[in-house]
Every structure is written in structure tokens, then in C-alpha cells.
XYZ file of C-alpha atoms in Angstrom:
72
model
C -34.488 32.947 -157.074
C -33.420 34.077 -160.506
C -30.157 36.070 -160.762
C -31.739 38.913 -162.760
C -33.471 40.217 -159.626
C -30.190 40.654 -157.770
C -29.393 43.797 -159.790
C -32.294 45.600 -158.079
C -31.173 44.777 -154.554
C -29.312 47.328 -152.478
C -27.890 44.571 -150.271
C -26.241 43.034 -153.331
C -23.994 46.105 -153.592
C -22.924 45.464 -157.172
C -25.421 47.270 -159.341
C -28.180 49.449 -157.853
C -31.028 50.398 -160.128
C -31.374 53.839 -161.672
C -34.199 54.821 -159.322
C -32.287 53.708 -156.235
C -29.263 55.743 -157.314
C -31.485 58.734 -158.051
C -33.184 58.400 -154.659
C -29.822 58.232 -152.952
C -28.647 61.382 -154.755
C -31.868 63.179 -153.816
C -31.404 62.224 -150.153
C -27.844 63.581 -150.243
C -29.040 66.851 -151.801
C -31.798 67.200 -149.184
C -29.324 66.562 -146.354
C -26.935 69.126 -147.835
C -29.712 71.708 -148.143
C -30.822 71.182 -144.543
C -27.226 71.552 -143.330
C -26.835 74.695 -145.437
C -30.056 76.133 -144.037
C -28.908 75.425 -140.477
C -25.550 77.082 -141.193
C -27.278 80.107 -142.713
C -29.576 80.513 -139.729
C -26.654 80.328 -137.302
C -24.749 82.833 -139.456
C -27.776 85.122 -139.428
C -27.940 84.809 -135.645
C -24.242 85.667 -135.436
C -24.707 88.733 -137.633
C -27.661 89.913 -135.516
C -25.650 89.571 -132.312
C -22.709 91.436 -133.886
C -25.051 94.217 -134.965
C -26.446 94.375 -131.441
C -22.925 94.583 -130.001
C -22.025 97.441 -132.348
C -25.194 99.309 -131.393
C -24.459 98.717 -127.703
C -20.914 99.978 -128.143
C -22.160 103.142 -129.875
C -24.688 103.708 -127.092
C -22.026 103.235 -124.415
C -19.650 105.580 -126.244
C -22.391 108.198 -126.426
C -23.171 107.746 -122.755
C -19.589 108.003 -121.548
C -18.270 110.505 -124.089
C -20.491 113.506 -124.669
C -18.304 114.782 -127.543
C -19.166 111.727 -129.684
C -21.905 112.390 -132.190
C -24.889 110.194 -131.370
C -26.861 110.644 -134.563
C -25.849 107.323 -136.162
């Protein structure tokens, strides 16, 4: 086996090719985007539940306190 082919091997570990490095960077970016999307969806879920809690609190305040304005 000629030594010039060892530069294109990942298992060699010394010098990956340009396309291998680019592929690795793309995989990292895709993983980061999927993690970011998961974090955003959980944050959105958290905001929806907080909004629901605020609405529930306003409804309970209106129910128990008739002097509170219930137009909001």
C-alpha cells in the first residue's frame, strides 16, 4: 500500500482530507441545530404553560374576588 493514500484515511488520524473535515463540520452544525430546535420547542412549551398558569390565576382571582376587573 502506498503511503500517499494514508492521508485520506480517518483511522490514520494525522491528516483528514478536505471533504472529510467539511463533512465533520456539517455533522456538527446539524447536531447543533437539532439541539437548538429541541431547546426552542421545550422553551415554547414552557412559555405556553406559563401563559396558561397566568390565565388560570386571573380566572381564579375573578372567581374569588368580585371587585377584580375581569376584562383582561
